Short mmCIF file of C-alpha atoms and ligand atoms in Angstrom, two decimals:
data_model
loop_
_atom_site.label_atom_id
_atom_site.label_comp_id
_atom_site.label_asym_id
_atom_site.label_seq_id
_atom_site.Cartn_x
_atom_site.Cartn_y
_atom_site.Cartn_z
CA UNK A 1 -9.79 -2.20 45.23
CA UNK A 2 -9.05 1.64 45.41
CA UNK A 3 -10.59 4.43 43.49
CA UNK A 4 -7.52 3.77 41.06
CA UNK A 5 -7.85 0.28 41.24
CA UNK A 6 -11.47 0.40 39.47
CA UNK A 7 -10.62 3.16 37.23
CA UNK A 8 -7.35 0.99 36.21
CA UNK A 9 -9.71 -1.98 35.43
CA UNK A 10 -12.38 -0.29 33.59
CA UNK A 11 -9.32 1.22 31.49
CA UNK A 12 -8.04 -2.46 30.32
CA UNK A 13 -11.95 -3.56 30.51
CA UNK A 14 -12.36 -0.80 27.56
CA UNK A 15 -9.27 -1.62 25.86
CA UNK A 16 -9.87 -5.14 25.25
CA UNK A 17 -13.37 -4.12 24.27
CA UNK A 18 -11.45 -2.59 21.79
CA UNK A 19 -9.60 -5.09 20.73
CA UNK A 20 -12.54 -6.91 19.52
CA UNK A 21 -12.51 -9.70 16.54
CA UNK A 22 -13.18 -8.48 13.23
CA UNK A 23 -16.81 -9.24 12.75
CA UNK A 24 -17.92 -11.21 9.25
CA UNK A 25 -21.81 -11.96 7.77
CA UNK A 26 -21.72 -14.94 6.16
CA UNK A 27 -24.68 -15.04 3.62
CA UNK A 28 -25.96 -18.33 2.58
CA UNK A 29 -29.46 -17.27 1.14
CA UNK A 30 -29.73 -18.50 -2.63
CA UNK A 31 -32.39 -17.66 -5.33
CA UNK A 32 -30.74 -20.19 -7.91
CA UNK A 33 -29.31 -23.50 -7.11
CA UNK A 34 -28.77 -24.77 -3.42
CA UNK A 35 -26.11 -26.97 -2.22
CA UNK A 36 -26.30 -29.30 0.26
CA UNK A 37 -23.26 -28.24 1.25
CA UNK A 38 -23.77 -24.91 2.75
CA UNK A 39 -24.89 -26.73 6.01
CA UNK A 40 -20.82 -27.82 6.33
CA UNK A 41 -19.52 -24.47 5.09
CA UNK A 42 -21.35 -22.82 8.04
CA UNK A 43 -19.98 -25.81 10.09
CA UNK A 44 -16.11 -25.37 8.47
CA UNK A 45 -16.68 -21.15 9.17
CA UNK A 46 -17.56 -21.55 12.46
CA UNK A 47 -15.16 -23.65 13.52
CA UNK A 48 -12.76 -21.55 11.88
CA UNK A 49 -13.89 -18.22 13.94
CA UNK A 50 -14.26 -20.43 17.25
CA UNK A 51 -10.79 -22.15 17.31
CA UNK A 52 -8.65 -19.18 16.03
CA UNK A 53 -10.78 -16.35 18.12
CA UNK A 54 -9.50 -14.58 14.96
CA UNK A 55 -13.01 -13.22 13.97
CA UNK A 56 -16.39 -13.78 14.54
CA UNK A 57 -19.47 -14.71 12.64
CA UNK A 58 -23.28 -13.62 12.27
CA UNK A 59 -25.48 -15.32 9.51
CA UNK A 60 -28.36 -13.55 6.63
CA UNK A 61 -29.85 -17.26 6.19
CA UNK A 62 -33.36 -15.64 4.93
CA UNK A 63 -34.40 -12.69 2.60
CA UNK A 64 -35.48 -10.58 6.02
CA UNK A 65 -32.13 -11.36 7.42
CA UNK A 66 -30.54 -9.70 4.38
CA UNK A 67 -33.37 -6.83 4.64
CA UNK A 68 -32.09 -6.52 8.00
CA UNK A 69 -28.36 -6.96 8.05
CA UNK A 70 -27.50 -6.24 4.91
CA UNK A 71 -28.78 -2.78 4.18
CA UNK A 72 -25.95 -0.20 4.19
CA UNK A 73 -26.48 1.10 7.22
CA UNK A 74 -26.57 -2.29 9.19
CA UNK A 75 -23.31 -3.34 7.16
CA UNK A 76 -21.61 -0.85 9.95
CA UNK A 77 -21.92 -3.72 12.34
CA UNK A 78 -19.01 -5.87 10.11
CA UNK A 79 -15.55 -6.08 8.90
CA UNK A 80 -16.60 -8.07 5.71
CA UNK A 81 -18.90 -10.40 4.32
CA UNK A 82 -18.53 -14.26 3.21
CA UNK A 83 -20.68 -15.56 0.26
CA UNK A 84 -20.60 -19.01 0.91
CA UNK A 85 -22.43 -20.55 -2.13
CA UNK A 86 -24.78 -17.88 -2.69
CA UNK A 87 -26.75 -18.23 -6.32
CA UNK A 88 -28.84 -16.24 -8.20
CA UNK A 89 -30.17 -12.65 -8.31
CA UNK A 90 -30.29 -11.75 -3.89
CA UNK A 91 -32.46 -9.19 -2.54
CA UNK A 92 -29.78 -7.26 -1.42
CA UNK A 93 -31.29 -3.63 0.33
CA UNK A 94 -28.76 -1.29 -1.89
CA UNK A 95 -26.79 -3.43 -4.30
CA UNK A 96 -24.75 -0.46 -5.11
CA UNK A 97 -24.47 0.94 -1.71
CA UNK A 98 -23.15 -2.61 -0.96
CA UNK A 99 -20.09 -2.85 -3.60
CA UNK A 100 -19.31 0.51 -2.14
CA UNK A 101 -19.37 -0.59 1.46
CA UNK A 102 -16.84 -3.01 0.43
CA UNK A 103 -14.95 -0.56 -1.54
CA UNK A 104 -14.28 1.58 1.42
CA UNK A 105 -11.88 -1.20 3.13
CA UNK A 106 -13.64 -4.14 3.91
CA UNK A 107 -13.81 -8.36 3.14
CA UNK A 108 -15.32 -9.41 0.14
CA UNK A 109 -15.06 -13.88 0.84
CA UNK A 110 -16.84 -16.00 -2.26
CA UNK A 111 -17.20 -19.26 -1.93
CA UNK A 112 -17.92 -21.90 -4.67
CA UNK A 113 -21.07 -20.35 -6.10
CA UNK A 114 -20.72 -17.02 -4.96
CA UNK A 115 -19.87 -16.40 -8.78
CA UNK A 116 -23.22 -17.95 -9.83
CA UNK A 117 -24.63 -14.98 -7.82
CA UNK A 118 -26.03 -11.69 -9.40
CA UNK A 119 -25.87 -12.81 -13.04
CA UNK A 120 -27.81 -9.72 -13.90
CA UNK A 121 -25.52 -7.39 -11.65
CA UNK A 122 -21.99 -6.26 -13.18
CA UNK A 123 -20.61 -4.32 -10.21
CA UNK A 124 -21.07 -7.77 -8.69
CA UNK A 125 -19.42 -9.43 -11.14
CA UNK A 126 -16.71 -7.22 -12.01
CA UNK A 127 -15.82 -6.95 -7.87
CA UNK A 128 -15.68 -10.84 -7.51
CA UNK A 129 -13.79 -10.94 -11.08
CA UNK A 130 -15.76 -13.75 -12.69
CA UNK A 131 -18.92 -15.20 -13.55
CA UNK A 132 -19.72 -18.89 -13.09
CA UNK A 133 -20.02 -20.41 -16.61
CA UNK A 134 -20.18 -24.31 -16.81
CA UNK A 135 -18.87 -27.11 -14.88
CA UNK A 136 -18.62 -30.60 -15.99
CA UNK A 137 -19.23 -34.10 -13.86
CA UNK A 138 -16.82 -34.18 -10.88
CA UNK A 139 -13.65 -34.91 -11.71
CA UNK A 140 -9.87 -35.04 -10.49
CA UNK A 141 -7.76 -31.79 -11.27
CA UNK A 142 -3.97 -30.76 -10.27
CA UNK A 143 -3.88 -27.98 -8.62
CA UNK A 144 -1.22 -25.54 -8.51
CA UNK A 145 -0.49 -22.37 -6.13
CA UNK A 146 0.53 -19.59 -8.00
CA UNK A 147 1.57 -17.50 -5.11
CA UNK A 148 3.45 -19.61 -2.63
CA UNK A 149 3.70 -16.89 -0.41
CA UNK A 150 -0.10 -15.49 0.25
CA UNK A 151 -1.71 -16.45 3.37
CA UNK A 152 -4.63 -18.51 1.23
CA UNK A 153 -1.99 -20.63 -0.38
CA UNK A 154 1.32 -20.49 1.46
CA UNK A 155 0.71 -23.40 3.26
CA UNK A 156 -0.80 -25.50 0.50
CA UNK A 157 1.64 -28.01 -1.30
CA UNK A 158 3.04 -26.44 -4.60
CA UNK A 159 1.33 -29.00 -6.30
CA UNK A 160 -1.86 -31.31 -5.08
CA UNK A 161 -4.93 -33.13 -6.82
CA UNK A 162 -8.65 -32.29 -5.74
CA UNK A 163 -11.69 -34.03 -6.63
CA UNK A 164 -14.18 -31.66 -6.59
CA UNK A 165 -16.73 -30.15 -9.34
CA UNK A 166 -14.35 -27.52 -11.15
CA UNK A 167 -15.52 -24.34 -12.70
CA UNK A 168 -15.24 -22.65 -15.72
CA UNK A 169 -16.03 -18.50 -15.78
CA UNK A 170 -16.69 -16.12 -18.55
CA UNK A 171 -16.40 -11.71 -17.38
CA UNK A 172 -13.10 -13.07 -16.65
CA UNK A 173 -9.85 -11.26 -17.35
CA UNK A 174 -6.40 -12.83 -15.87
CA UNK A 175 -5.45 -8.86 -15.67
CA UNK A 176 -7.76 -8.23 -13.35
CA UNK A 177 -7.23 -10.63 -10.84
CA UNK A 178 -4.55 -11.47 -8.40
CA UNK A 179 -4.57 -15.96 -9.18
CA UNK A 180 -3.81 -18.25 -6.57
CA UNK A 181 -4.67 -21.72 -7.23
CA UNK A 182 -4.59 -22.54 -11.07
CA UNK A 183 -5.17 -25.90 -13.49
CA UNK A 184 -2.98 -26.52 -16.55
CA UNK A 185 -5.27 -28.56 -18.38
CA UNK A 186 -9.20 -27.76 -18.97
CA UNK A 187 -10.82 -30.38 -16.31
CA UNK A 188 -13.08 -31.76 -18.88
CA UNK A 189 -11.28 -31.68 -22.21
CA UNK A 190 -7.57 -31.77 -20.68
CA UNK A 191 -6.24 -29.17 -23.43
CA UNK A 192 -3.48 -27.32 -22.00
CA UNK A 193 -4.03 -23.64 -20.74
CA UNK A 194 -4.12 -21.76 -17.32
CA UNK A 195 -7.61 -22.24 -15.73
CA UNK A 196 -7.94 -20.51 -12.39
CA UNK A 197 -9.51 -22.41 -9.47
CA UNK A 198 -9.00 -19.47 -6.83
CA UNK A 199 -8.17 -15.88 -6.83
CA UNK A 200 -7.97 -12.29 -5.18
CA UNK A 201 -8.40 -9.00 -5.96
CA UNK A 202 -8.98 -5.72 -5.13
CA UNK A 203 -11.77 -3.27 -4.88
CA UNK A 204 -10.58 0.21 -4.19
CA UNK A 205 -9.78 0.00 -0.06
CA UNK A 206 -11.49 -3.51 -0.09
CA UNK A 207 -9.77 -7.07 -0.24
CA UNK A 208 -11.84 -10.07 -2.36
CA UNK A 209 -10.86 -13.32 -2.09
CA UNK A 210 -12.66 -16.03 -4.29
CA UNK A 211 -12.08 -20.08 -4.27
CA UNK A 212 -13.85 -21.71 -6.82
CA UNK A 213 -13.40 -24.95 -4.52
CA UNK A 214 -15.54 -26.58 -2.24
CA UNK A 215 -18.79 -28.00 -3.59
CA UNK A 216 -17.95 -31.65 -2.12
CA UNK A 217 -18.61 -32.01 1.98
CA UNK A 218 -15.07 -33.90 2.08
CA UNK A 219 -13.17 -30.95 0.79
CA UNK A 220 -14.62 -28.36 2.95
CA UNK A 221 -13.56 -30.44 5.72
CA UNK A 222 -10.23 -31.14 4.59
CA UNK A 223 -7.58 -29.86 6.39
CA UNK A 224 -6.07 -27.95 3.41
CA UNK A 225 -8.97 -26.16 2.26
CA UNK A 226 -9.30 -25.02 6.20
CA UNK A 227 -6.14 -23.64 5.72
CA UNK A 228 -6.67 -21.97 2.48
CA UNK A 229 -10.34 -20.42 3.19
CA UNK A 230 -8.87 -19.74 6.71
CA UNK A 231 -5.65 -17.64 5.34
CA UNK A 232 -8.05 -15.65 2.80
CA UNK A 233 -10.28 -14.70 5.31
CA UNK A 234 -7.71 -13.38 7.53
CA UNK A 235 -5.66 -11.64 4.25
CA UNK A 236 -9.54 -10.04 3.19
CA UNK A 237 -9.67 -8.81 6.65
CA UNK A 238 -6.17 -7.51 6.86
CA UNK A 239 -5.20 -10.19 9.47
CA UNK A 240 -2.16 -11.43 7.73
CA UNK A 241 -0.23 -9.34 4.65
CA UNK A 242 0.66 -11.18 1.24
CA UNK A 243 4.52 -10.82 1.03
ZN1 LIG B 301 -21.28 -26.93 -6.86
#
């Protein structure tokens, strides 16, 4: 290879460097309840990032990870963050400094108890767009998408029953948010009403997406819900565009 030859290959060498994935933390350290379950939402994640090469995926596990990773300044090393049933008040470095970060253009990802997290916090609350409130014994709910045309839900039937354990939320306002997946009947009492089951929002420059779904092992893994976390991951990351 010529003189022109290397510099020609270090050229596309930098420009796929470049090109790299969209890097997400996935936090899974919780100072309230713990699910089992966060074992298989690291599993579902990762399999995500592997088979799509769409993003990849580093992990705050511990309180020194989040120390670490988490501070403002280490945040430059990501696209976006996934709360995947986070609970409880987290020693986060700069809370503030962090709703900012994500303010500026990046992910915001909740999963299942990310809005039992920071129940003393309000910027945290107000940028997820609800607080955990109650949840009943695990039950069968209908589903329905709301927006049959977002990445999260597009490919979700219009209608589809979940047995899961189903949420309720207070420091929620429907005005706020941007719902996805809703219930027409409360999943305890069955009164009519619109109950929301997932959601997204935004926060200034930053995209949040939030699915209330997913405590139970067999829904992470279902195909659907790979399909749903996996198109609001790549809409928070501005992968894929609501129409
Ligand atoms: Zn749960």
């Amino acid at each position: 290879m010529g003189v022109l030859g290397v510099a020609a290959a270090s050229a596309a060498l930098l420009a796929a460097a470049s090109k790299a994935p969209p890097k997400l933390l996935v936090v899974t350290v919780t100072k309230g309840f713990r699910h089992d379950s966060i074992a298989t939402i690291e599993k579902v994640l990762q399999g995500l990032a592997d088979s799509s090469k769409a993003f990849t995926l580093d992990y705050a596990r511990t309180d020194e990870d989040l120390a670490a990773k988490a501070a403002v300044k280490a945040l430059a090393a990501y696209d976006g963050v996934v709360f995947a049933s986070t609970t409880g008040d987290l020693p986060l470095p700069d809370r503030d400094g962090f709703i900012a970060w994500i303010a500026e253009g990046h992910a915001f990802v909740g999963i299942h108890a990310a809005t039992d997290t920071f129940p003393g916090f309000p910027g945290f609350l107000d940028m997820i767009g609800g607080q955990f409130k109650h949840h009943g014994p695990q039950t069968n709910v209908e589903a329905f998408v709301r927006d049959a045309t977002h990445p999260a839900t597009r490919d979700l039937p219009k209608a589809f029953t979940v047995f899961d354990e189903i949420y309720q939320f207070q420091r929620y306002d429907p005005a706020r948010v941007h719902v996805l997946l809703a219930m027409t009947k409360h999943p305890e009492t069955r009164e009519d009403g619109e109950f929301p089951l997932a959601w997204t929002r935004e926060q200034g420059r930053g995209r949040v997406f939030y699915t209330a779904l997913g405590h139970r092992e067999d829904v992470l893994q279902a195909g659907w819900y790979k399909w749903h976390l996996m198109g609001g991951i790549r809409w928070a990351l501005g992968l894929d565009a609501a129409s």
